[in-house]
Amino acid sequence: MVLLERDPNAPGEWVDDLPVTNRYTFGLAGERFFRVIKEEARILGTHCTRCDRTYVPAAAFCERCLSELTEWVDVGTTGAVETFTLLYVNADGTFREKPQVVAFVRLGDGGLIHFLAEVDPESVAIGMMVEAVFKEPGERLGSIHDIRYFKPMG
Amino acid sequence: MAMRKVAVVGAGMTRFVRRAQETARELTWQATHQALDSCGLTLDDVEAVCMGTAPDAFDGVHMKGEYLSDGAGAWRKPYMRSYVGGGTGVFVPIQGWYHVASGMFDVCLVVAEEKMSSFYPHAQAAFLTIFDHTTERPLKPNLLWIFALEMNRYMQTYGISKADIARVAVKNKRNAADHPSALLGDKNITVEDVLNSEVLAWPVNRLDVSPVTDGAVALVLAAEHVAQRITDKPVWIEGVGWSLDTAYWTNRDLAYPRYVEQAARMAYDMAGIREPRKEINIVEPYDPFDYKELHHLEGLLLADRGQAPQLLADGVTERTGNMPVCPSGGLLGVGNPIAAAGLMKIAELFWQLRGEAGARQVPGQPKRGLAQAWGDLMQVGTVVIMGR
Amino acid sequence: MNERVAVVGVGWSGFRPVSPDLSYKEMMYAAAVRAYQDAGVDPRRDVQSFITVAEDFHEGTSIFDEYTPDQLGAVLKPMHTISGDGLHGLATGYMLIQTGQFSLVAIEGHSKASNILTLPQITAYAQDPVVNRPLGLNSDFIAGLEMNRYLYESGATLEQCASVVVKNRGNALRNPSAPYGADLEIGEALGGPRLAWPLNQRQAAVHADGAIVMVLASEQVARSLTAQPVWVLGVGWCNDSYALEYRNWSQAVYAREAARLAYRQAGIRHPTQAIDFAEVDDTYAYKELQSLEALGLFRSGEAGPATEQLATAADGELPVNVSGGSLGMGNLLDATGLGRALEVVLQLRGQAGARQLNNVSTGLAQSWRGVPTASGAVAVFSN
Amino acid sequence: MSESSQNLPGTPLSEKDFQDGLILHSYDEMQARYAWDTGTAIGSYLAALKEGFLLGGRCSTCRRTVIPPRVVCEWCFRPMDEYVPLQDTGTVNTYSLCYVTWDVQRIREPEIPAVIEIDGASPLHGILHKLGEVDPQQVRIGMRVRAVWKEPAERQGAITDILYFKPIEEA
């Protein structure tokens, strides 16, 4: 198919990094959502009256009708485990002995993805009620990590 | 077979700012929301969504078309992202055009977004990685290099001076003073200001260059039978063209953008235009650097090779001239959120042709306009011709 | 418009775990030259528009579009990139021809996954940078969450998922282009390291390198080029919620909606009757079951038992992933959907060799863009 | 669109808003590393650089000699016929005096990137590289230049095996 041949002394590969460094704002909705977590340890959603849905994390707009969302509602800090997984693989693809327990916790019509802790991984079940465990006020910086994890209610 | 006619029926845009508080998804939503509002449609009326956005590195999200989908109104809709580098902003309406012209969809959103400030600390550093990873990137090139190399070759080939070129920046930044979204409008700027601004990469000075910008723009496209129900002032997409030259950019002459000519010829052909200099009333060529406006006018066959500076000197390309060029203020004045900047030019033609451009309105009730963008390694031409 | 569109040429290079002898450009060229030969066309003279599907960070290059035209014969022609799956590219080619402005269009997709040394970290960069990515999770957690909820709602079992692996890697043994053919027992497909329980590693497709090019033509041109056009009856594509928190965790809604669009164009009301065989997403084994239900080829909860009962085997009522699927051919990144479509075309032409199905006239290809997306596409073909 | 900017969406921030903590924000960096297969043509080009010469390719259909080499001619889509060793001399096609590095640091002495048409390749066929050992104000389009190579032991099969091109002294 080709007429040229590869030089037997050709280096096999060229190795390099792709430098991508970023700074993200939390945005119109994220600014308030995370400030309320940081300052009040409360979780807020925004409600779309047209579609009758409450978005958590709070959104500035409704993805279904594109209305601006201005009605903020407290959705509490407890919810049911909609689904979960025992994650045996690290961010870099290497395997780990003990799994991270990761759950999607239903709050309003959305919810939060976070760790579950203070629970035996084998006993986690869909439908289990869990509550958010916040960091101490002084430790909270305004981030998803202001919630340490969710734990079973009880 | 007769081609389905496609109209632009609505447009919206955010302010163009140096760094926006909105997330990229929120910026996208703001423009989309405005575009729908402008023509009284809701998301229920929209059948498909086209997204244009340039390198993922800027917003800092892999597969960023997916990330921007909800803001663009794509929830549970057919949605695709097209991508031809800097040419994307004028390509995405072409993408919308073929969605509608194919007969598959009657109403289509066309959205473009860029949040360059998310690449931090310096958005320009993202451009290192557009060069060939093995044969060029080890030299640590930056974006200024290729523009400066091309500008120098263009100046040398046709004997054009830096002052000739600086007039473009002056014209566009002055025009932009009338644009409510503009980042760098300046009524009082002079050629001396441009020539005296700091040298970045000779022959390029700071004011020869458009700024790093955040922003979003959206349009609503509709098939003829729908367009006529929505508005009595549809603006038709009469011709589209695009062309991609070889990636081996050091194996061709940089003095003339033949890929722009190819794209323009395709668009003129589709629009039935034989004498573009007589038939095009407003031009929005791509002006990320001031010399590019001149370069592109030549590629578009709207000026003879090396003669675009004369048009400028003669006032032909002023807003009140015979062939206004970048009445919006262009990328140099309004700002350059890559893909969104290209789509801003289409929005400008939409407003101009409807007589809704306010202080920027070109006199004489223009009938037909052309917008063009450029991208990749001085390689892509994208052209859209619109008329009322 | 309303022009019929046909596939008139296919070519591919691969598929292999690694491809150290070829640069990505040379791999694309190898696929392109075969496709043009197959179609009997000269790209410089005949092909009017070109499309590549690619994502910058899979290539390691910003604005990868720059590097696409030369090795496809597309220089100074209308060429553009779609940042999507291969079936998105195919749908784009279909639309271009339907405008009446183009009669011959080429689509290319490729994977050089072996060249990406940090794929998990790159994939994680597709997660929302504010609410998800700071947790530092491997993106496979999303597949684990989805699989768990899908099993919970559909009643599908781990064994049924494992039977997808057994079937597809077994099918791959009859596909000389598939690198991951294997003769497995259910127990073997259930074993191995856990990835994101209930998902284990053996139920996740391994990546492969390769390139695929397809040539599409309008009806008139297709008839002049070949006696064996493969008609594109319909295409569809769809995005569900980007936000993980807002999306449906059990169903492949994007596949359902994409299929609805494709079926509508194809005039298909009863997909179970109309579709003879399917090539569907099996990036993870459970996705095959979930996708088949979303496509309306099985009722909810029935794809698992049917697979266990061999209904989707090569000699079953509805053969699925006779090629070996992604589990057998390898995950081809953005080219994955073209991999599915390639098999449909070969089957409809009767060129599938040892795995040729008998009496097939209509086939479906479907793809998903992988975690963390809720984006996919569908195409329906007939001979 | 003729309204005032106050009515338009898009909220501008200053750097100070971040420094003063008025705006919630976060940082991240993508871990992205690649080992691109060099393949036939570029692999051979790199091998030649290690040996100390520039390698081109020849298309006999177009009668064109290109650099770097490639397996297929992008103009006629025929396979390239043969490799052609080229001179390490050439002519400056265009250049710039660049006072900013790739990551936007100011530098006092400019880098001088240039497209250099390589002797032995077809007209207008060159490569991107840098110029050195030259007064920036003396650089001209059309200037004749020659490659300055790293010592053989230091060469690794990379475009940086050429340090830069310098002016050829007129005899």
PDB file of C-alpha atoms in Angstrom, chain D residues 27-164:
ATOM      1  CA  TYR D  27      -8.184  24.878  39.972  1.00  0.00           C
ATOM      2  CA  ASP D  28      -7.335  21.686  38.161  1.00  0.00           C
ATOM      3  CA  GLU D  29      -4.723  20.296  35.844  1.00  0.00           C
ATOM      4  CA  MET D  30      -5.211  17.451  33.393  1.00  0.00           C
ATOM      5  CA  GLN D  31      -2.748  14.609  33.631  1.00  0.00           C
ATOM      6  CA  ALA D  32      -2.347  13.976  29.921  1.00  0.00           C
ATOM      7  CA  ARG D  33       0.629  12.074  28.581  1.00  0.00           C
ATOM      8  CA  TYR D  34       0.971  10.486  25.177  1.00  0.00           C
ATOM      9  CA  ALA D  35       3.408   8.246  23.333  1.00  0.00           C
ATOM     10  CA  TRP D  36       2.583   8.937  19.703  1.00  0.00           C
ATOM     11  CA  ASP D  37       3.718   6.221  17.294  1.00  0.00           C
ATOM     12  CA  THR D  38       6.108   7.861  14.844  1.00  0.00           C
ATOM     13  CA  GLY D  39       5.285   5.369  12.094  1.00  0.00           C
ATOM     14  CA  THR D  40       7.045   5.066   8.768  1.00  0.00           C
ATOM     15  CA  ALA D  41       7.564   8.570   7.435  1.00  0.00           C
ATOM     16  CA  ILE D  42       8.056  10.640  10.580  1.00  0.00           C
ATOM     17  CA  GLY D  43       9.968   7.786  12.226  1.00  0.00           C
ATOM     18  CA  SER D  44      12.407   7.856   9.318  1.00  0.00           C
ATOM     19  CA  TYR D  45      12.590  11.667   9.457  1.00  0.00           C
ATOM     20  CA  LEU D  46      13.566  11.501  13.134  1.00  0.00           C
ATOM     21  CA  ALA D  47      16.136   8.781  12.422  1.00  0.00           C
ATOM     22  CA  ALA D  48      17.669  11.044   9.769  1.00  0.00           C
ATOM     23  CA  LEU D  49      17.813  13.969  12.189  1.00  0.00           C
ATOM     24  CA  LYS D  50      19.742  11.776  14.587  1.00  0.00           C
ATOM     25  CA  GLU D  51      22.140  11.024  11.747  1.00  0.00           C
ATOM     26  CA  GLY D  52      22.474  14.726  11.036  1.00  0.00           C
ATOM     27  CA  PHE D  53      20.496  15.275   7.865  1.00  0.00           C
ATOM     28  CA  LEU D  54      17.065  16.417   6.712  1.00  0.00           C
ATOM     29  CA  LEU D  55      14.911  13.845   4.972  1.00  0.00           C
ATOM     30  CA  GLY D  56      12.336  14.680   2.340  1.00  0.00           C
ATOM     31  CA  GLY D  57       9.931  12.648   0.227  1.00  0.00           C
ATOM     32  CA  ARG D  58       9.354  12.624  -3.511  1.00  0.00           C
ATOM     33  CA  CYS D  59       6.102  12.325  -5.425  1.00  0.00           C
ATOM     34  CA  SER D  60       6.936  11.431  -9.025  1.00  0.00           C
ATOM     35  CA  THR D  61       3.371  12.103 -10.150  1.00  0.00           C
ATOM     36  CA  CYS D  62       3.414  15.715  -8.980  1.00  0.00           C
ATOM     37  CA  ARG D  63       7.195  16.010  -9.416  1.00  0.00           C
ATOM     38  CA  ARG D  64       7.343  17.473  -5.968  1.00  0.00           C
ATOM     39  CA  THR D  65       9.828  17.045  -3.127  1.00  0.00           C
ATOM     40  CA  VAL D  66       8.359  17.670   0.312  1.00  0.00           C
ATOM     41  CA  ILE D  67       9.576  17.941   3.867  1.00  0.00           C
ATOM     42  CA  PRO D  68       8.837  16.300   6.226  1.00  0.00           C
ATOM     43  CA  PRO D  69       8.282  13.063   4.297  1.00  0.00           C
ATOM     44  CA  ARG D  70       4.840  11.437   4.276  1.00  0.00           C
ATOM     45  CA  VAL D  71       3.587   8.125   2.861  1.00  0.00           C
ATOM     46  CA  VAL D  72       0.945   9.641   0.581  1.00  0.00           C
ATOM     47  CA  CYS D  73       0.968  12.754  -1.570  1.00  0.00           C
ATOM     48  CA  GLU D  74      -1.821  15.025  -0.404  1.00  0.00           C
ATOM     49  CA  TRP D  75      -2.305  16.452  -3.910  1.00  0.00           C
ATOM     50  CA  CYS D  76      -2.618  13.340  -6.089  1.00  0.00           C
ATOM     51  CA  PHE D  77      -3.229  10.728  -3.352  1.00  0.00           C
ATOM     52  CA  ARG D  78      -0.587   8.457  -4.883  1.00  0.00           C
ATOM     53  CA  PRO D  79       1.933   6.806  -2.562  1.00  0.00           C
ATOM     54  CA  MET D  80       5.128   8.839  -2.260  1.00  0.00           C
ATOM     55  CA  ASP D  81       7.869   7.187  -4.310  1.00  0.00           C
ATOM     56  CA  GLU D  82      11.038   7.607  -2.363  1.00  0.00           C
ATOM     57  CA  TYR D  83      12.896   9.367   0.371  1.00  0.00           C
ATOM     58  CA  VAL D  84      15.210  12.176  -0.665  1.00  0.00           C
ATOM     59  CA  PRO D  85      18.048  13.370   1.557  1.00  0.00           C
ATOM     60  CA  LEU D  86      18.023  17.184   1.496  1.00  0.00           C
ATOM     61  CA  GLN D  87      20.587  19.860   2.263  1.00  0.00           C
ATOM     62  CA  ASP D  88      20.686  21.403   5.703  1.00  0.00           C
ATOM     63  CA  THR D  89      20.703  24.828   4.103  1.00  0.00           C
ATOM     64  CA  GLY D  90      17.848  26.961   2.957  1.00  0.00           C
ATOM     65  CA  THR D  91      16.202  30.331   2.526  1.00  0.00           C
ATOM     66  CA  VAL D  92      14.131  32.301   5.028  1.00  0.00           C
ATOM     67  CA  ASN D  93      10.573  32.354   3.655  1.00  0.00           C
ATOM     68  CA  THR D  94       9.220  34.394   6.545  1.00  0.00           C
ATOM     69  CA  TYR D  95      10.177  35.125  10.156  1.00  0.00           C
ATOM     70  CA  SER D  96       9.118  36.914  13.310  1.00  0.00           C
ATOM     71  CA  LEU D  97      10.879  38.497  16.276  1.00  0.00           C
ATOM     72  CA  CYS D  98       8.941  37.113  19.187  1.00  0.00           C
ATOM     73  CA  TYR D  99       9.186  38.714  22.625  1.00  0.00           C
ATOM     74  CA  VAL D 100       6.790  36.314  24.325  1.00  0.00           C
ATOM     75  CA  THR D 101       7.309  32.637  25.147  1.00  0.00           C
ATOM     76  CA  TRP D 102       4.687  29.954  24.569  1.00  0.00           C
ATOM     77  CA  ASP D 103       3.428  30.386  28.150  1.00  0.00           C
ATOM     78  CA  VAL D 104       3.290  34.177  27.851  1.00  0.00           C
ATOM     79  CA  GLN D 105       6.486  35.168  29.647  1.00  0.00           C
ATOM     80  CA  ARG D 106       8.138  38.336  28.330  1.00  0.00           C
ATOM     81  CA  ILE D 107      11.695  37.933  27.077  1.00  0.00           C
ATOM     82  CA  ARG D 108      14.216  40.678  26.387  1.00  0.00           C
ATOM     83  CA  GLU D 109      16.029  39.067  23.483  1.00  0.00           C
ATOM     84  CA  PRO D 110      13.530  37.834  20.910  1.00  0.00           C
ATOM     85  CA  GLU D 111      13.185  34.295  19.695  1.00  0.00           C
ATOM     86  CA  ILE D 112      13.264  34.279  15.907  1.00  0.00           C
ATOM     87  CA  PRO D 113      10.894  31.663  14.537  1.00  0.00           C
ATOM     88  CA  ALA D 114      11.071  31.248  10.791  1.00  0.00           C
ATOM     89  CA  VAL D 115       9.792  29.147   7.928  1.00  0.00           C
ATOM     90  CA  ILE D 116      12.880  27.994   6.107  1.00  0.00           C
ATOM     91  CA  GLU D 117      12.618  26.706   2.554  1.00  0.00           C
ATOM     92  CA  ILE D 118      15.002  23.757   2.464  1.00  0.00           C
ATOM     93  CA  ASP D 119      17.489  23.341  -0.388  1.00  0.00           C
ATOM     94  CA  GLY D 120      16.592  20.292  -2.445  1.00  0.00           C
ATOM     95  CA  ALA D 121      12.882  20.496  -1.640  1.00  0.00           C
ATOM     96  CA  SER D 122      10.441  22.049  -4.082  1.00  0.00           C
ATOM     97  CA  PRO D 123       9.974  25.844  -3.971  1.00  0.00           C
ATOM     98  CA  LEU D 124       7.950  27.042  -0.982  1.00  0.00           C
ATOM     99  CA  HIS D 125       8.534  23.737   0.811  1.00  0.00           C
ATOM    100  CA  GLY D 126      10.141  24.265   4.178  1.00  0.00           C
ATOM    101  CA  ILE D 127       9.979  23.659   7.887  1.00  0.00           C
ATOM    102  CA  LEU D 128       9.334  25.689  11.003  1.00  0.00           C
ATOM    103  CA  HIS D 129      12.452  26.351  13.071  1.00  0.00           C
ATOM    104  CA  LYS D 130      14.321  29.167  14.779  1.00  0.00           C
ATOM    105  CA  LEU D 131      17.173  31.413  13.740  1.00  0.00           C
ATOM    106  CA  GLY D 132      20.236  32.048  15.880  1.00  0.00           C
ATOM    107  CA  GLU D 133      23.680  33.691  15.832  1.00  0.00           C
ATOM    108  CA  VAL D 134      22.147  36.669  14.096  1.00  0.00           C
ATOM    109  CA  ASP D 135      21.315  40.253  15.012  1.00  0.00           C
ATOM    110  CA  PRO D 136      17.492  40.273  14.989  1.00  0.00           C
ATOM    111  CA  GLN D 137      17.464  43.550  13.091  1.00  0.00           C
ATOM    112  CA  GLN D 138      19.530  41.984  10.292  1.00  0.00           C
ATOM    113  CA  VAL D 139      17.140  39.144   9.528  1.00  0.00           C
ATOM    114  CA  ARG D 140      15.496  39.376   6.122  1.00  0.00           C
ATOM    115  CA  ILE D 141      13.122  37.297   4.043  1.00  0.00           C
ATOM    116  CA  GLY D 142      15.297  35.632   1.431  1.00  0.00           C
ATOM    117  CA  MET D 143      18.272  35.319   3.769  1.00  0.00           C
ATOM    118  CA  ARG D 144      20.338  32.170   3.244  1.00  0.00           C
ATOM    119  CA  VAL D 145      20.756  30.002   6.336  1.00  0.00           C
ATOM    120  CA  ARG D 146      22.353  26.749   7.472  1.00  0.00           C
ATOM    121  CA  ALA D 147      21.398  24.359  10.267  1.00  0.00           C
ATOM    122  CA  VAL D 148      23.466  24.332  13.454  1.00  0.00           C
ATOM    123  CA  TRP D 149      23.342  20.786  14.805  1.00  0.00           C
ATOM    124  CA  LYS D 150      23.794  19.385  18.260  1.00  0.00           C
ATOM    125  CA  GLU D 151      26.854  17.211  18.755  1.00  0.00           C
ATOM    126  CA  PRO D 152      26.206  13.689  17.356  1.00  0.00           C
ATOM    127  CA  ALA D 153      26.297  12.147  20.829  1.00  0.00           C
ATOM    128  CA  GLU D 154      23.600  14.511  22.050  1.00  0.00           C
ATOM    129  CA  ARG D 155      21.200  13.959  19.180  1.00  0.00           C
ATOM    130  CA  GLN D 156      18.122  11.920  20.009  1.00  0.00           C
ATOM    131  CA  GLY D 157      16.119  11.841  16.817  1.00  0.00           C
ATOM    132  CA  ALA D 158      14.148  15.046  17.279  1.00  0.00           C
ATOM    133  CA  ILE D 159      13.585  18.356  15.511  1.00  0.00           C
ATOM    134  CA  THR D 160      15.574  19.906  18.359  1.00  0.00           C
ATOM    135  CA  ASP D 161      18.666  18.016  17.141  1.00  0.00           C
ATOM    136  CA  ILE D 162      18.974  21.162  15.066  1.00  0.00           C
ATOM    137  CA  LEU D 163      19.609  23.968  17.554  1.00  0.00           C
ATOM    138  CA  TYR D 164      18.685  26.680  15.066  1.00  0.00           C
TER     139      TYR D 164
END
